[in-house]
PDB file of C-alpha atoms in Angstrom:
ATOM      1  CA  MET A   1     -22.449  -0.208  19.058  1.00  0.00           C
ATOM      2  CA  ASP A   2     -21.548  -0.207  15.319  1.00  0.00           C
ATOM      3  CA  ILE A   3     -18.538  -2.527  15.008  1.00  0.00           C
ATOM      4  CA  THR A   4     -18.216  -1.755  11.294  1.00  0.00           C
ATOM      5  CA  ARG A   5     -16.324   1.429  12.159  1.00  0.00           C
ATOM      6  CA  ILE A   6     -13.994  -0.538  14.401  1.00  0.00           C
ATOM      7  CA  ILE A   7     -13.412  -3.135  11.704  1.00  0.00           C
ATOM      8  CA  ASN A   8     -12.689  -0.367   9.180  1.00  0.00           C
ATOM      9  CA  LEU A   9     -10.192   1.150  11.652  1.00  0.00           C
ATOM     10  CA  CYS A  10      -8.453  -2.226  12.096  1.00  0.00           C
ATOM     11  CA  GLU A  11      -8.250  -2.653   8.348  1.00  0.00           C
ATOM     12  CA  ALA A  12      -6.808   0.832   7.944  1.00  0.00           C
ATOM     13  CA  LEU A  13      -4.274   0.057  10.682  1.00  0.00           C
ATOM     14  CA  ASP A  14      -3.334  -3.220   8.948  1.00  0.00           C
ATOM     15  CA  GLY A  15      -2.659  -1.327   5.733  1.00  0.00           C
ATOM     16  CA  HIS A  16      -0.585   1.236   7.595  1.00  0.00           C
ATOM     17  CA  LEU A  17       1.425  -1.505   9.229  1.00  0.00           C
ATOM     18  CA  GLU A  18       2.088  -3.127   5.858  1.00  0.00           C
ATOM     19  CA  ARG A  19       3.318   0.232   4.431  1.00  0.00           C
ATOM     20  CA  TYR A  20       5.612   0.739   7.457  1.00  0.00           C
ATOM     21  CA  GLN A  21       7.037  -2.778   7.087  1.00  0.00           C
ATOM     22  CA  THR A  22       7.678  -2.078   3.363  1.00  0.00           C
ATOM     23  CA  LEU A  23       9.377   1.169   4.433  1.00  0.00           C
ATOM     24  CA  VAL A  24      11.599  -0.829   6.794  1.00  0.00           C
ATOM     25  CA  ASP A  25      12.519  -3.040   3.858  1.00  0.00           C
ATOM     26  CA  TYR A  26      13.356   0.006   1.662  1.00  0.00           C
ATOM     27  CA  VAL A  27      15.576   1.511   4.374  1.00  0.00           C
ATOM     28  CA  ALA A  28      17.359  -1.853   4.705  1.00  0.00           C
ATOM     29  CA  GLU A  29      17.782  -1.973   0.911  1.00  0.00           C
ATOM     30  CA  GLU A  30      19.113   1.581   1.023  1.00  0.00           C
ATOM     31  CA  LYS A  31      21.704   0.497   3.579  1.00  0.00           C
ATOM     32  CA  LYS A  32      22.817  -2.387   1.506  1.00  0.00           C
ATOM     33  CA  CYS A  33      23.166  -0.193  -1.593  1.00  0.00           C
ATOM     34  CA  LEU A  34      25.252   2.336   0.390  1.00  0.00           C
ATOM     35  CA  LEU A  35      27.571  -0.343   1.609  1.00  0.00           C
ATOM     36  CA  GLU A  36      27.934  -1.865  -1.873  1.00  0.00           C
ATOM     37  CA  LEU A  37      28.168   1.567  -3.457  1.00  0.00           C
ATOM     38  CA  ASP A  38      25.384   0.525  -5.883  1.00  0.00           C
ATOM     39  CA  LEU A  39      24.180   4.024  -6.910  1.00  0.00           C
ATOM     40  CA  ASP A  40      21.668   2.765  -9.499  1.00  0.00           C
ATOM     41  CA  ARG A  41      19.830   0.567  -6.999  1.00  0.00           C
ATOM     42  CA  LEU A  42      20.164   3.350  -4.394  1.00  0.00           C
ATOM     43  CA  PHE A  43      18.404   5.810  -6.739  1.00  0.00           C
ATOM     44  CA  ILE A  44      15.554   3.340  -7.403  1.00  0.00           C
ATOM     45  CA  SER A  45      15.232   2.503  -3.682  1.00  0.00           C
ATOM     46  CA  SER A  46      15.165   6.172  -2.839  1.00  0.00           C
ATOM     47  CA  GLN A  47      12.387   6.806  -5.362  1.00  0.00           C
ATOM     48  CA  ASN A  48      10.370   3.887  -3.953  1.00  0.00           C
ATOM     49  CA  LYS A  49      10.915   5.156  -0.443  1.00  0.00           C
ATOM     50  CA  GLU A  50       9.724   8.653  -1.436  1.00  0.00           C
ATOM     51  CA  ARG A  51       6.604   7.328  -3.140  1.00  0.00           C
ATOM     52  CA  LEU A  52       5.797   5.120  -0.143  1.00  0.00           C
ATOM     53  CA  ALA A  53       6.302   8.029   2.291  1.00  0.00           C
ATOM     54  CA  LEU A  54       3.709  10.013   0.350  1.00  0.00           C
ATOM     55  CA  ASP A  55       1.336   7.005   0.422  1.00  0.00           C
ATOM     56  CA  ILE A  56       1.872   6.753   4.234  1.00  0.00           C
ATOM     57  CA  GLN A  57       0.958  10.396   4.576  1.00  0.00           C
ATOM     58  CA  ASP A  58      -2.291   9.812   2.751  1.00  0.00           C
ATOM     59  CA  ASN A  59      -2.940   6.703   4.884  1.00  0.00           C
ATOM     60  CA  ILE A  60      -2.359   8.615   8.117  1.00  0.00           C
ATOM     61  CA  LYS A  61      -5.312  10.836   7.216  1.00  0.00           C
ATOM     62  CA  GLU A  62      -7.500   7.749   6.749  1.00  0.00           C
ATOM     63  CA  LEU A  63      -6.204   6.292   9.992  1.00  0.00           C
ATOM     64  CA  VAL A  64      -6.865   9.550  12.022  1.00  0.00           C
ATOM     65  CA  GLU A  65     -10.391   9.728  10.508  1.00  0.00           C
ATOM     66  CA  GLY A  66     -11.030   6.130  11.556  1.00  0.00           C
ATOM     67  CA  ILE A  67      -9.728   6.783  15.097  1.00  0.00           C
ATOM     68  CA  ASN A  68     -11.932   9.904  15.355  1.00  0.00           C
ATOM     69  CA  GLU A  69     -15.019   8.009  14.136  1.00  0.00           C
ATOM     70  CA  VAL A  70     -14.474   5.247  16.675  1.00  0.00           C
ATOM     71  CA  ALA A  71     -13.770   7.784  19.455  1.00  0.00           C
ATOM     72  CA  LEU A  72     -16.951   9.684  18.705  1.00  0.00           C
ATOM     73  CA  MET A  73     -18.897   6.432  18.630  1.00  0.00           C
ATOM     74  CA  LEU A  74     -17.485   5.527  22.057  1.00  0.00           C
ATOM     75  CA  GLY A  75     -18.196   9.028  23.411  1.00  0.00           C
ATOM     76  CA  LEU A  76     -14.490   9.957  23.844  1.00  0.00           C
ATOM     77  CA  PRO A  77     -13.339  13.537  23.315  1.00  0.00           C
ATOM     78  CA  LEU A  78     -11.491  14.442  20.092  1.00  0.00           C
ATOM     79  CA  THR A  79      -9.256  16.971  21.822  1.00  0.00           C
ATOM     80  CA  PRO A  80      -6.493  16.200  22.270  1.00  0.00           C
ATOM     81  CA  GLN A  81      -6.348  13.854  19.254  1.00  0.00           C
ATOM     82  CA  PRO A  82      -7.193  10.382  20.531  1.00  0.00           C
ATOM     83  CA  LEU A  83      -4.614   7.663  20.019  1.00  0.00           C
ATOM     84  CA  LEU A  84      -5.080   3.981  19.333  1.00  0.00           C
ATOM     85  CA  ALA A  85      -4.062   3.266  22.919  1.00  0.00           C
ATOM     86  CA  ASP A  86      -6.968   5.482  24.082  1.00  0.00           C
ATOM     87  CA  LEU A  87      -9.418   3.320  22.159  1.00  0.00           C
ATOM     88  CA  VAL A  88      -8.111  -0.015  23.406  1.00  0.00           C
ATOM     89  CA  MET A  89      -9.800   0.174  26.783  1.00  0.00           C
ATOM     90  CA  HIS A  90     -13.179   1.017  25.229  1.00  0.00           C
ATOM     91  CA  VAL A  91     -13.628  -1.342  22.217  1.00  0.00           C
ATOM     92  CA  PRO A  92     -14.967  -4.880  22.578  1.00  0.00           C
ATOM     93  CA  LYS A  93     -12.822  -7.993  22.276  1.00  0.00           C
ATOM     94  CA  PRO A  94     -11.085  -9.068  20.027  1.00  0.00           C
ATOM     95  CA  PHE A  95     -10.649  -5.560  18.672  1.00  0.00           C
ATOM     96  CA  ASP A  96      -8.978  -4.348  21.857  1.00  0.00           C
ATOM     97  CA  ASN A  97      -6.032  -6.779  21.312  1.00  0.00           C
ATOM     98  CA  ARG A  98      -5.877  -6.047  17.584  1.00  0.00           C
ATOM     99  CA  LEU A  99      -5.634  -2.274  18.126  1.00  0.00           C
ATOM    100  CA  ASN A 100      -3.176  -2.723  21.008  1.00  0.00           C
ATOM    101  CA  ASP A 101      -0.954  -5.042  19.024  1.00  0.00           C
ATOM    102  CA  GLY A 102      -1.125  -2.798  16.004  1.00  0.00           C
ATOM    103  CA  SER A 103      -0.146   0.230  18.058  1.00  0.00           C
ATOM    104  CA  ILE A 104       2.877  -1.636  19.521  1.00  0.00           C
ATOM    105  CA  LYS A 105       3.964  -2.919  16.089  1.00  0.00           C
ATOM    106  CA  LEU A 106       3.622   0.565  14.593  1.00  0.00           C
ATOM    107  CA  GLU A 107       5.811   2.097  17.298  1.00  0.00           C
ATOM    108  CA  ARG A 108       8.411  -0.652  16.856  1.00  0.00           C
ATOM    109  CA  LEU A 109       8.556  -0.207  13.104  1.00  0.00           C
ATOM    110  CA  LYS A 110       8.786   3.576  13.495  1.00  0.00           C
ATOM    111  CA  ASN A 111      11.763   3.219  15.797  1.00  0.00           C
ATOM    112  CA  ILE A 112      13.503   0.757  13.411  1.00  0.00           C
ATOM    113  CA  ILE A 113      13.030   3.218  10.534  1.00  0.00           C
ATOM    114  CA  LEU A 114      14.354   6.188  12.601  1.00  0.00           C
ATOM    115  CA  ARG A 115      17.370   4.194  13.791  1.00  0.00           C
ATOM    116  CA  GLU A 116      18.255   2.810  10.345  1.00  0.00           C
ATOM    117  CA  ASN A 117      17.816   6.175   8.629  1.00  0.00           C
ATOM    118  CA  GLU A 118      20.119   7.774  11.201  1.00  0.00           C
ATOM    119  CA  ALA A 119      22.760   5.067  10.569  1.00  0.00           C
ATOM    120  CA  ASN A 120      22.438   5.608   6.793  1.00  0.00           C
ATOM    121  CA  ARG A 121      22.759   9.374   7.271  1.00  0.00           C
ATOM    122  CA  ASN A 122      25.857   8.950   9.377  1.00  0.00           C
ATOM    123  CA  PHE A 123      27.396   6.650   6.802  1.00  0.00           C
ATOM    124  CA  ILE A 124      26.768   9.104   4.011  1.00  0.00           C
ATOM    125  CA  GLU A 125      28.165  12.021   6.056  1.00  0.00           C
ATOM    126  CA  GLU A 126      31.291  10.038   6.808  1.00  0.00           C
ATOM    127  CA  ALA A 127      31.723   9.071   3.150  1.00  0.00           C
ATOM    128  CA  VAL A 128      31.412  12.712   2.092  1.00  0.00           C
ATOM    129  CA  ARG A 129      34.048  13.696   4.693  1.00  0.00           C
ATOM    130  CA  MET A 130      36.348  11.031   3.362  1.00  0.00           C
ATOM    131  CA  VAL A 131      35.855  12.121  -0.285  1.00  0.00           C
ATOM    132  CA  ASN A 132      36.508  15.752   0.697  1.00  0.00           C
ATOM    133  CA  GLU A 133      39.670  14.815   2.550  1.00  0.00           C
ATOM    134  CA  SER A 134      40.832  12.664  -0.350  1.00  0.00           C
ATOM    135  CA  ILE A 135      40.290  15.552  -2.745  1.00  0.00           C
ATOM    136  CA  ASN A 136      42.186  17.812  -0.368  1.00  0.00           C
ATOM    137  CA  ILE A 137      45.126  15.428  -0.375  1.00  0.00           C
ATOM    138  CA  LEU A 138      45.109  14.969  -4.168  1.00  0.00           C
ATOM    139  CA  THR A 139      44.917  18.697  -4.827  1.00  0.00           C
ATOM    140  CA  GLY A 140      47.467  19.641  -2.200  1.00  0.00           C
ATOM    141  CA  ALA A 141      44.912  21.518  -0.118  1.00  0.00           C
ATOM    142  CA  ASN A 142      45.722  19.251   2.831  1.00  0.00           C
ATOM    143  CA  GLN A 143      49.451  20.217   3.026  1.00  0.00           C
ATOM    144  CA  LEU A 144      51.451  20.536   6.144  1.00  0.00           C
ATOM    145  CA  LYS A 145      49.895  23.139   8.367  1.00  0.00           C
ATOM    146  CA  GLY A 146      51.859  25.063  10.935  1.00  0.00           C
ATOM    147  CA  ASP A 147      50.783  26.173  14.383  1.00  0.00           C
ATOM    148  CA  GLY A 148      51.910  29.690  13.473  1.00  0.00           C
ATOM    149  CA  TYR A 149      54.830  31.318  15.283  1.00  0.00           C
ATOM    150  CA  LYS A 150      56.114  30.707  18.765  1.00  0.00           C
ATOM    151  CA  SER A 151      56.733  33.607  21.212  1.00  0.00           C
ATOM    152  CA  ASP A 152      60.452  33.609  20.240  1.00  0.00           C
ATOM    153  CA  GLY A 153      59.621  34.270  16.609  1.00  0.00           C
ATOM    154  CA  ARG A 154      60.397  30.735  15.313  1.00  0.00           C
ATOM    155  CA  ALA A 155      57.964  28.818  13.195  1.00  0.00           C
ATOM    156  CA  GLY A 156      55.730  26.361  15.101  1.00  0.00           C
ATOM    157  CA  GLU A 157      55.497  22.632  14.446  1.00  0.00           C
ATOM    158  CA  LYS A 158      54.108  21.403  11.133  1.00  0.00           C
ATOM    159  CA  LYS A 159      51.383  18.788  11.218  1.00  0.00           C
ATOM    160  CA  LEU A 160      49.874  16.696   8.500  1.00  0.00           C
ATOM    161  CA  THR A 161      46.101  16.283   8.649  1.00  0.00           C
ATOM    162  CA  LEU A 162      45.095  12.770   7.606  1.00  0.00           C
ATOM    163  CA  PRO A 163      41.674  11.564   6.419  1.00  0.00           C
ATOM    164  CA  VAL A 164      39.270   9.957   8.787  1.00  0.00           C
ATOM    165  CA  LYS A 165      38.885   6.200   8.267  1.00  0.00           C
ATOM    166  CA  LEU A 166      35.438   5.196   6.845  1.00  0.00           C
ATOM    167  CA  SER A 167      33.838   2.289   8.607  1.00  0.00           C
ATOM    168  CA  LYS A 168      31.457   0.096   6.638  1.00  0.00           C
ATOM    169  CA  GLU A 169      29.931  -1.204   9.815  1.00  0.00           C
ATOM    170  CA  VAL A 170      26.714   0.796   9.763  1.00  0.00           C
TER     171      VAL A 170
END
């Protein structure tokens, strides 16, 4: 068994984990910029995040190639695409633990990124709604609105639509 391929896969996984951890940091920075309304830092953070996402895409190809090489070496089928977890049972120690730990960390980081991105998206959407409602109030577009006419021909109740309160607890 050629452990060089396994070592190369572990190194590619380590690089992938570092990139994902950096992405977690960028998403946290983005959240902080949103809360502080620091648009200059937000722009820079978004650019960094975009570059890193492209780098991660390139690294995924390297990781998949490494997984496939090790799977072939171990006599495992390539269809469906083997996962790190599929290799864990077949590689020698200490590589089994290293691949298993890496797989778990990668899943955890991915979930953090998804959760934080969703929170940031919700914050931005709420901020946009608040700005739109403020503009409506300032321009008079958010005037008293009636329910139309009642069955007896009289005008219905007038209601004032107020803006939604924006929460900074994201």
